[in-house]
């Protein structure tokens, strides 16, 4: 499974420059490519709405939060979206390619796997980050 250079570049921009709130990736013709990017003003709800209800995707989300000590922090989440309604073959391809793709994205702090929206609520994200 190949990874397009655009995937790595967009991730570096998210990590270093904070140009994006999130990036959604898909596998197209045996290559991981960028599917959608979210501007820094977009919310977690915008991110979850950008994931198709019946197709697998990989995504990274830049979660900003304030600690109990009132310190601004940011954590980068890798989310493997594999809805129950997606095709079995797609789930297998995404599952078998995930670790290889994740290694290309240096700087991911947390990983989530979700098969439906209830497995990746904002409360779950906050709970993992804080």
Coordinates of C-alpha atoms in Angstrom, one line a residue:
X1 CA 0.0 0.0 0.0
X2 CA 1.5 3.3 -1.1
X3 CA 1.0 6.6 0.7
X4 CA 0.8 9.8 -1.4
X5 CA 3.3 12.6 -0.6
X6 CA 0.3 14.9 -0.1
X7 CA -0.8 12.8 2.9
X8 CA 2.6 13.4 4.6
X9 CA 2.8 17.1 3.7
X10 CA -0.7 17.8 4.9
X11 CA 0.0 16.0 8.2
X12 CA 3.2 18.0 8.7
X13 CA 1.3 21.2 8.1
X14 CA -1.4 20.1 10.7
X15 CA 1.3 19.2 13.2
X16 CA 3.8 22.1 12.8
X17 CA 1.7 25.0 11.4
X18 CA -1.7 24.1 12.7
X19 CA -3.1 24.8 9.2
X20 CA -5.9 22.3 9.6
X21 CA -8.2 21.0 12.4
X22 CA -8.5 17.6 10.7
X23 CA -7.5 15.5 7.7
X24 CA -9.5 12.6 6.4
X25 CA -7.7 10.0 4.2
X26 CA -9.0 7.2 2.0
X27 CA -7.6 4.3 0.1
X28 CA -7.9 4.8 -3.7
X29 CA -6.3 2.4 -6.2
X30 CA -3.9 0.9 -3.6
X31 CA -2.8 4.3 -2.4
X32 CA -3.7 6.3 0.7
X33 CA -4.7 9.8 -0.5
X34 CA -6.2 12.9 1.2
X35 CA -10.0 12.9 1.0
X36 CA -10.8 16.1 2.9
X37 CA -9.2 18.7 5.1
X38 CA -10.8 20.9 7.7
X39 CA -9.8 24.5 8.4
X40 CA -8.7 25.4 11.9
X41 CA -12.1 27.1 12.5
X42 CA -14.0 23.8 12.0
X43 CA -15.3 21.8 15.0
X44 CA -15.3 18.2 16.1
X45 CA -18.9 18.0 14.8
X46 CA -17.7 19.2 11.4
X47 CA -15.1 16.5 11.5
X48 CA -17.5 13.6 12.4
X49 CA -19.9 14.8 9.7
X50 CA -17.2 14.5 7.1
X51 CA -16.8 10.8 7.7
X52 CA -19.0 8.7 5.3
X53 CA -21.6 6.6 7.1
X54 CA -20.8 3.4 5.1
X55 CA -17.2 3.7 4.0
X56 CA -13.9 3.2 5.9
X57 CA -11.5 6.1 6.4
X58 CA -8.4 7.1 8.3
X59 CA -8.4 10.5 9.9
X60 CA -6.3 12.7 12.1
X61 CA -7.8 15.3 14.4
X62 CA -6.0 18.1 16.2
X63 CA -7.7 18.4 19.6
X64 CA -7.2 21.7 21.5
X65 CA -8.0 21.9 25.2
X66 CA -7.2 23.7 28.4
X67 CA -5.8 21.8 31.3
X68 CA -7.0 22.1 35.0
X69 CA -3.9 24.4 35.4
X70 CA -5.4 26.6 32.7
X71 CA -2.7 25.7 30.1
X72 CA -3.5 25.5 26.4
X73 CA -2.6 22.1 25.0
X74 CA -3.1 20.2 21.8
X75 CA -3.1 16.4 21.1
X76 CA -3.2 14.7 17.7
X77 CA -5.6 11.8 17.4
X78 CA -5.4 9.1 14.7
X79 CA -8.9 7.6 14.1
X80 CA -9.5 4.4 12.1
X81 CA -13.2 4.8 11.0
X82 CA -14.6 1.4 10.0
X83 CA -18.4 1.5 10.1
X84 CA -20.3 -1.8 10.5
X85 CA -22.2 -1.0 7.3
X86 CA -19.0 -0.8 5.1
X87 CA -18.1 -3.7 2.9
X88 CA -16.1 -6.5 4.5
X89 CA -13.4 -6.3 1.8
X90 CA -12.9 -2.6 2.6
X91 CA -12.7 -3.2 6.3
X92 CA -10.0 -5.8 5.7
X93 CA -7.9 -3.5 3.4
X94 CA -8.1 -0.6 5.9
X95 CA -7.3 -2.9 8.9
X96 CA -4.3 -4.5 7.2
X97 CA -2.9 -1.1 6.0
X98 CA -3.4 0.9 9.1
X99 CA -0.1 0.3 10.9
X100 CA 1.9 0.9 7.8
X101 CA 0.1 4.2 7.1
X102 CA 0.3 5.3 10.8
X103 CA 4.1 4.9 10.7
X104 CA 4.3 7.5 7.9
X105 CA 2.6 10.1 10.2
X106 CA 5.2 10.9 12.9
X107 CA 3.6 12.7 15.9
X108 CA 0.4 10.9 16.5
X109 CA -0.3 10.9 20.2
X110 CA -3.5 8.8 20.6
X111 CA -5.3 6.3 18.4
X112 CA -9.0 5.4 18.3
X113 CA -10.9 2.8 16.4
X114 CA -14.5 3.4 15.7
X115 CA -17.3 1.4 14.0
X116 CA -20.0 4.0 14.8
X117 CA -20.2 7.6 16.1
X118 CA -20.8 6.5 19.7
X119 CA -17.3 5.1 19.8
X120 CA -15.7 8.5 19.1
X121 CA -17.7 11.1 20.9
X122 CA -16.1 14.3 22.2
X123 CA -16.3 12.9 25.7
X124 CA -14.1 9.9 24.7
X125 CA -11.6 12.3 23.0
X126 CA -11.4 14.5 26.1
X127 CA -11.1 11.5 28.3
X128 CA -8.1 10.2 26.4
X129 CA -6.3 13.6 26.0
X130 CA -6.6 14.9 29.5

